[in-house]
mmCIF file of C-alpha atoms in Angstrom:
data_model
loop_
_atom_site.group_PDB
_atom_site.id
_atom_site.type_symbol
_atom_site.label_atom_id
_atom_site.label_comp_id
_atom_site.label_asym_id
_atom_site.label_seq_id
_atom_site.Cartn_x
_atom_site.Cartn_y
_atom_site.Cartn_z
ATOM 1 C CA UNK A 1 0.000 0.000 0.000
ATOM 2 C CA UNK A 2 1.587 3.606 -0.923
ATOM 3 C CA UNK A 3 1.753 6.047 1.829
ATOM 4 C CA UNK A 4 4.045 8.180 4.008
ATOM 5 C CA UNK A 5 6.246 5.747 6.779
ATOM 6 C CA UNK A 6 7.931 8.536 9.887
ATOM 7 C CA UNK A 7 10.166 6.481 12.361
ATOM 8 C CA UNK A 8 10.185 6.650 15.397
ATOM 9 C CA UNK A 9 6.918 7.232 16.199
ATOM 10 C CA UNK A 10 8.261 8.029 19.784
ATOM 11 C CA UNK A 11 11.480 9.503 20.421
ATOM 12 C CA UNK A 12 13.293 10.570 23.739
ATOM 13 C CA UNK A 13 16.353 13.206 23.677
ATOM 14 C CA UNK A 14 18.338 14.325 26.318
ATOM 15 C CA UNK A 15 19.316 18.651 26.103
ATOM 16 C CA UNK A 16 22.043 19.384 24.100
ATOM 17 C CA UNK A 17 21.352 16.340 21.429
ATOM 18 C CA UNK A 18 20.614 16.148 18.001
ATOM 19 C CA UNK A 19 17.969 13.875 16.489
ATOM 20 C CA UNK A 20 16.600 12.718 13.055
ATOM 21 C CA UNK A 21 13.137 11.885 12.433
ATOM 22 C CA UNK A 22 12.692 10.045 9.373
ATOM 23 C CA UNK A 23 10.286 10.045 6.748
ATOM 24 C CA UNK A 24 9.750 7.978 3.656
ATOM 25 C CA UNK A 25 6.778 7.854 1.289
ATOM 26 C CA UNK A 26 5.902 5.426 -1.667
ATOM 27 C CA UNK A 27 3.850 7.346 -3.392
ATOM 28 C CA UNK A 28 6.007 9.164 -6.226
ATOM 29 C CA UNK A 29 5.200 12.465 -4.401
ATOM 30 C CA UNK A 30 7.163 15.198 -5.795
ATOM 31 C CA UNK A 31 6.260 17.546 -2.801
ATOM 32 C CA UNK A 32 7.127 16.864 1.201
ATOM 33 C CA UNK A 33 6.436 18.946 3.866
ATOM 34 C CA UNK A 34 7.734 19.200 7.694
ATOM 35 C CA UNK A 35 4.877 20.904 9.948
ATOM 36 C CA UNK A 36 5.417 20.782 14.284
ATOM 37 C CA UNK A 37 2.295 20.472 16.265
ATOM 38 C CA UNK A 38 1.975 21.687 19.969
ATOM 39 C CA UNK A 39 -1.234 21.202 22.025
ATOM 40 C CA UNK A 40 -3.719 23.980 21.342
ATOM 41 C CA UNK A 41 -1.850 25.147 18.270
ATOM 42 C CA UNK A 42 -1.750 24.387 14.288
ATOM 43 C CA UNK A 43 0.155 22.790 12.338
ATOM 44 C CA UNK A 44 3.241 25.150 11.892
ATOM 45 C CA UNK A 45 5.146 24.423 8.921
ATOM 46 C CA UNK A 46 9.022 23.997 9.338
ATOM 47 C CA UNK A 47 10.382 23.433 5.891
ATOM 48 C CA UNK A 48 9.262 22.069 2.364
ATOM 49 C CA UNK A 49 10.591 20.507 -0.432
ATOM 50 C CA UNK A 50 9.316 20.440 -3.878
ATOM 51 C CA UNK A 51 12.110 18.508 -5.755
ATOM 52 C CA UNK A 52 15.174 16.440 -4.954
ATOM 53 C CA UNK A 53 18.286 18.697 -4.095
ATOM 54 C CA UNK A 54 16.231 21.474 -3.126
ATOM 55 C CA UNK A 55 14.065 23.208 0.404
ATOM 56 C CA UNK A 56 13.365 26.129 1.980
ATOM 57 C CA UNK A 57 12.580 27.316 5.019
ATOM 58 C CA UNK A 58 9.165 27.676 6.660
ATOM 59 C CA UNK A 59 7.819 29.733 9.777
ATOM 60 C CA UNK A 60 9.759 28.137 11.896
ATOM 61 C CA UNK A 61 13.090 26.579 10.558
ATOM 62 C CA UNK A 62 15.384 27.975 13.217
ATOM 63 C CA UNK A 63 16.825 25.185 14.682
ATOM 64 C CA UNK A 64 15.724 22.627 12.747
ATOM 65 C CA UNK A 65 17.688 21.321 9.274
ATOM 66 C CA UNK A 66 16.635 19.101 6.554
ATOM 67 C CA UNK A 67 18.263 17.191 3.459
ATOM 68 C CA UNK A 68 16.373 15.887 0.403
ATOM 69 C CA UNK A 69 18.730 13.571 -1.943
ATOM 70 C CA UNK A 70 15.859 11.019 -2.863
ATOM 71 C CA UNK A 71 12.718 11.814 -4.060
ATOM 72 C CA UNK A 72 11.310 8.980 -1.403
ATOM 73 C CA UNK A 73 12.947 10.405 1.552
ATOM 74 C CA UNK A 74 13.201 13.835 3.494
ATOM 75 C CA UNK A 75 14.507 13.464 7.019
ATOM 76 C CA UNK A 76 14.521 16.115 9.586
ATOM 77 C CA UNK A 77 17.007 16.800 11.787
ATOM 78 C CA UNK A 78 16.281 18.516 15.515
ATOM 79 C CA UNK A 79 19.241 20.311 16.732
ATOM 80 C CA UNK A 80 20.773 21.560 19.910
ATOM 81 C CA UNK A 81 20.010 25.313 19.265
ATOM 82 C CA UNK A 82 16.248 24.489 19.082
ATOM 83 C CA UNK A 83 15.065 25.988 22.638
ATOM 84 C CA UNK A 84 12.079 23.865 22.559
ATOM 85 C CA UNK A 85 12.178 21.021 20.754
ATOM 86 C CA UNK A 86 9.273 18.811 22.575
ATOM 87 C CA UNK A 87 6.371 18.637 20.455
ATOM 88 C CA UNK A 88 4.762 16.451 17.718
ATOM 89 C CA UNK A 89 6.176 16.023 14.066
ATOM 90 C CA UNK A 90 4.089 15.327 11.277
ATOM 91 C CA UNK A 91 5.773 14.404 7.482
ATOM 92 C CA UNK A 92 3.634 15.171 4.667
ATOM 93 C CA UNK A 93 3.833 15.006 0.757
ATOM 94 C CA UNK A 94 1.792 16.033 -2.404
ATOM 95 C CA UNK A 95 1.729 15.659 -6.002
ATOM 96 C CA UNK A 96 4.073 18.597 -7.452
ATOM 97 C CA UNK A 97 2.412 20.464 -10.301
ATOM 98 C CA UNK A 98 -1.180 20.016 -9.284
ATOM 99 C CA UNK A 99 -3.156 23.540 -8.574
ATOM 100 C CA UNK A 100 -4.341 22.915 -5.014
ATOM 101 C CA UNK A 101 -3.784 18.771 -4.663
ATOM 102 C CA UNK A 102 -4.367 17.629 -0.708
ATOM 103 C CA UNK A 103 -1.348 16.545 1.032
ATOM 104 C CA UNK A 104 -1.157 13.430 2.737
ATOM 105 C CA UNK A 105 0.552 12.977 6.233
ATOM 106 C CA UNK A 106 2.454 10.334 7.914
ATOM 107 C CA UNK A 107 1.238 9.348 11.257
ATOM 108 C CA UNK A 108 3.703 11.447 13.137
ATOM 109 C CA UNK A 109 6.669 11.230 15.803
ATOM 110 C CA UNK A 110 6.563 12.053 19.017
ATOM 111 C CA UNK A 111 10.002 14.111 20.481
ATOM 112 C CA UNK A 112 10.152 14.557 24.253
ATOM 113 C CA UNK A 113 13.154 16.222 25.312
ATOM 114 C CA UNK A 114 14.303 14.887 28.718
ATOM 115 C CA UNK B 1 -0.485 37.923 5.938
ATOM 116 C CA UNK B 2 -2.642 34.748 5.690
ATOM 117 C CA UNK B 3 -4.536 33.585 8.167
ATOM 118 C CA UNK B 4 -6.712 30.783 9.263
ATOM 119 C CA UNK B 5 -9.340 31.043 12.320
ATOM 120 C CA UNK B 6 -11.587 27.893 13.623
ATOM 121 C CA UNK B 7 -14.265 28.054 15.680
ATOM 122 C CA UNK B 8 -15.399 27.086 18.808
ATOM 123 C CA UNK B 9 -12.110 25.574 19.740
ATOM 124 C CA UNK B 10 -13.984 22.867 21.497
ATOM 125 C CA UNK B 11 -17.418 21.074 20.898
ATOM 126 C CA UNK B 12 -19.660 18.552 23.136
ATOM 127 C CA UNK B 13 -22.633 17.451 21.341
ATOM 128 C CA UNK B 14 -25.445 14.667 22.030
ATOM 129 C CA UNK B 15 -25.157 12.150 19.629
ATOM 130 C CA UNK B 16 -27.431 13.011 16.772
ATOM 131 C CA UNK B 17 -27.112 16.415 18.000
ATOM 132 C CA UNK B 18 -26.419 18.322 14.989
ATOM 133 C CA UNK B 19 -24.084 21.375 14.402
ATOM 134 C CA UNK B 20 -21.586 23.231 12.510
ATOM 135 C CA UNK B 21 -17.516 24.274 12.796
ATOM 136 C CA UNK B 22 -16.645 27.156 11.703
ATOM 137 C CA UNK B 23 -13.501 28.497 9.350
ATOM 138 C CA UNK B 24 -13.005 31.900 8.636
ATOM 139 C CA UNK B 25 -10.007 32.932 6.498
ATOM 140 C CA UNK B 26 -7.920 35.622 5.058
ATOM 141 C CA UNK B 27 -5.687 34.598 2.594
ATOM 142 C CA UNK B 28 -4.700 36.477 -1.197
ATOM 143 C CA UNK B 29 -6.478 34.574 -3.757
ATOM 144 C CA UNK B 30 -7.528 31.650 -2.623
ATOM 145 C CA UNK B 31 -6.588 28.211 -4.493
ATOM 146 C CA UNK B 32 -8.490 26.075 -2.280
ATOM 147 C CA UNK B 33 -9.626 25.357 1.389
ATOM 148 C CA UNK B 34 -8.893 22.063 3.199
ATOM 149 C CA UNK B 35 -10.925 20.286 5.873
ATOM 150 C CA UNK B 36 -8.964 16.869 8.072
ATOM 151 C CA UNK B 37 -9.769 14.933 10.696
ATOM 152 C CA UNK B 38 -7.234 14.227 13.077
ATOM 153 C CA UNK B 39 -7.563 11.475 15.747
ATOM 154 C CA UNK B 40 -5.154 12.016 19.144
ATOM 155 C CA UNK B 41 -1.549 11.095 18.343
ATOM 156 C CA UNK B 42 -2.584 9.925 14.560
ATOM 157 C CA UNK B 43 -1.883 12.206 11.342
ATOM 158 C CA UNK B 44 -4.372 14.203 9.877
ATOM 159 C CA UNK B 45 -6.710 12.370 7.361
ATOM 160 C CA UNK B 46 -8.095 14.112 4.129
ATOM 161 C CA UNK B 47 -11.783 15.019 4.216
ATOM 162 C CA UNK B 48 -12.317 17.590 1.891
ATOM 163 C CA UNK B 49 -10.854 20.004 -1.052
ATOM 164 C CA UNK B 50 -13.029 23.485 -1.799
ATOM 165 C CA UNK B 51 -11.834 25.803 -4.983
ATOM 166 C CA UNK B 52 -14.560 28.201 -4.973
ATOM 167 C CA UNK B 53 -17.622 29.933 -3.286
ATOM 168 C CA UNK B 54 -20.772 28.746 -3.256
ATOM 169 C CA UNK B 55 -19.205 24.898 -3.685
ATOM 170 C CA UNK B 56 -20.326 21.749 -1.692
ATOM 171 C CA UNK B 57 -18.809 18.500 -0.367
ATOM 172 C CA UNK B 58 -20.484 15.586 1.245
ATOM 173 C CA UNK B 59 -19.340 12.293 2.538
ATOM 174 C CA UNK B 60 -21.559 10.282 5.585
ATOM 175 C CA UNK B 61 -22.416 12.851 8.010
ATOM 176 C CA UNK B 62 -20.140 15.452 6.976
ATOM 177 C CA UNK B 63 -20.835 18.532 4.515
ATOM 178 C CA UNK B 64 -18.747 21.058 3.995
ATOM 179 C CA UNK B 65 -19.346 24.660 2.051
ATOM 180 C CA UNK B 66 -18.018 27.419 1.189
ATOM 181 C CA UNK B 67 -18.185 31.523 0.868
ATOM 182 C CA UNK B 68 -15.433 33.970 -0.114
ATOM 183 C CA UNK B 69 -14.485 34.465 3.570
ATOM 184 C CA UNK B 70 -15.415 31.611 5.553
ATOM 185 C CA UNK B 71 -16.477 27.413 5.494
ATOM 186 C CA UNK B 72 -18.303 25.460 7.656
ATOM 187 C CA UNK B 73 -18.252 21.726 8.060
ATOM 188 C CA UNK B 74 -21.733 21.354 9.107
ATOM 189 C CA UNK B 75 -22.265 17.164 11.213
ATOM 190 C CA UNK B 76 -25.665 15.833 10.993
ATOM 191 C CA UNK B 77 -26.608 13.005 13.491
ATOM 192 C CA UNK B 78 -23.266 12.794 14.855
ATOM 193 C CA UNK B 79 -22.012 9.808 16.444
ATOM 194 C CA UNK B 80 -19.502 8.836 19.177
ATOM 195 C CA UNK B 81 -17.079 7.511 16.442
ATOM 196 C CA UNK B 82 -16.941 11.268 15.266
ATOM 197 C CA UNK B 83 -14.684 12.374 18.156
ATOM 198 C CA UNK B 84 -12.210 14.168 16.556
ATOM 199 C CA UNK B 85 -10.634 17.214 16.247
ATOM 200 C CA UNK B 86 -11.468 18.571 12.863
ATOM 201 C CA UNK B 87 -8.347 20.514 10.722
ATOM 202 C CA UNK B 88 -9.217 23.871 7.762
ATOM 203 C CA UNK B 89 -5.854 24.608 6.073
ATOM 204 C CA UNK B 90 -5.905 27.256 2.978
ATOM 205 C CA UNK B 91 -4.013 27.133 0.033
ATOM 206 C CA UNK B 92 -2.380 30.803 -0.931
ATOM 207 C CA UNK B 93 -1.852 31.940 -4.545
ATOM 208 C CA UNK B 94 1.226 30.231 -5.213
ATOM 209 C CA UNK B 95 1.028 26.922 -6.648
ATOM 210 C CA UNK B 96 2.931 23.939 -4.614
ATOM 211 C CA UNK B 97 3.423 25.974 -1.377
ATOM 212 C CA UNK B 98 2.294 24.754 1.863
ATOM 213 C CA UNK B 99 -1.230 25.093 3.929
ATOM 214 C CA UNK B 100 -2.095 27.145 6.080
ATOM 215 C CA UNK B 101 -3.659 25.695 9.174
ATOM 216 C CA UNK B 102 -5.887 27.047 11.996
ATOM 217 C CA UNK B 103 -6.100 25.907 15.129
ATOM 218 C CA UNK B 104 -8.815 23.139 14.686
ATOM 219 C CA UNK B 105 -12.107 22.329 16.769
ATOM 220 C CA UNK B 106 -12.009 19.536 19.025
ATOM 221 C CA UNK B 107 -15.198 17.755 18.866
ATOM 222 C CA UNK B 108 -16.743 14.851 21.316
ATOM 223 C CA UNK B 109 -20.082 13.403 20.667
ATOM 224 C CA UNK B 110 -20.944 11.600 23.854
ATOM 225 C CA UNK B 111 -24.122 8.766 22.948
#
């Protein structure tokens, strides 16, 4: 079945580590998306890609980096200088080229910084 | 700047109690508006896409329409399984850029 895979789906991190949260999707999505999500607020978009080799930055990319050398994959890496990292992560992609196609999300990861 | 706002932020109904949620929006030229359902520590899940004013969705329970400043996702006969909280995102003028997302409306239909 085609879909978006993010590992882990829980994830513990002591201060002053970096962590990767991976995500992988089947579905020959040109288009990913990282958005954060903290209780009580929206989905906050961190950075996109819409083709291999190339991202930008979001609302909220401080602290945060990403890569995207496959068109299946586009990990995201927390680092050290985020002051908050705790909060759930949600992977998304979309058809590139289409006017206003839905995106379709992974079924998130969970960071808790200890 | 673009903005998303849902309303209430929180919704207890009777089931088959019906009602509506609310999403108002300012955004430049609208492309399309978005309605998910997200279930607690799940992803969001695709309900519905709206391009234009005046345009209607429907699937089970759920309808959702649309005017040039707000939508509303309007639950007939809601049951228990409905508990969710329910997503609106926007999509701005440029093509392939990402949503915009309010806060969403957490709803619990008690039987």
């Amino acid at each position: 079945d085609g879909g978006i895979t993010q590992s882990p789906k829980y994830l513990f991190r002591k201060e002053g580590q970096n962590v990767t949260l991976s995500c992988e999707q089947n579905l020959n999505h040109d288009a990913m998306y990282w958005y954060r999500q903290d209780p009580g607020q929206g989905l906050r978009l961190i950075y996109y890609s819409q083709i291999v080799n190339d991202f930008q930055k979001g609302d909220i990319a401080e602290g945060y980096s990403v890569s995207r050398e496959k068109k299946e994959s586009f990990p995201l890496t927390v680092t050290s200088a985020q002051k908050n990292p705790t909060a759930f992560y949600l992977c998304a992609s979309r058809r590139a080229g289409t006017n206003t196609g839905e995106l379709f999300f992974g079924e998130g990861s969970r960071l808790t910084v200890l | 700047e673009d903005q998303v706002t849902q309303s209430p932020e929180a919704l207890r109904l009777q089931e088959g109690e019906s009602s509506s949620l609310n999403c108002s929006y300012t955004v430049s030229g609208l492309r399309g508006l978005f309605w998910y359902r997200q279930d607690p520590g799940k992803g969001p899940e695709f309900l519905f896409t709206l391009y234009s004013a005046g345009e209607e969705k429907e699937k089970e329970r759920l309808k959702a329409t649309l005017t040039k400043k707000e939508s509303f996702l309007h639950i007939t006969a809601p049951k228990p399984e409905d508990s969710a909280t329910y997503l609106c995102a926007v999509q701005g003028p440029q093509a392939g850029t990402a949503l915009i997302f309010g806060k969403g409306t957490t709803l619990s239909v008690s039987s």
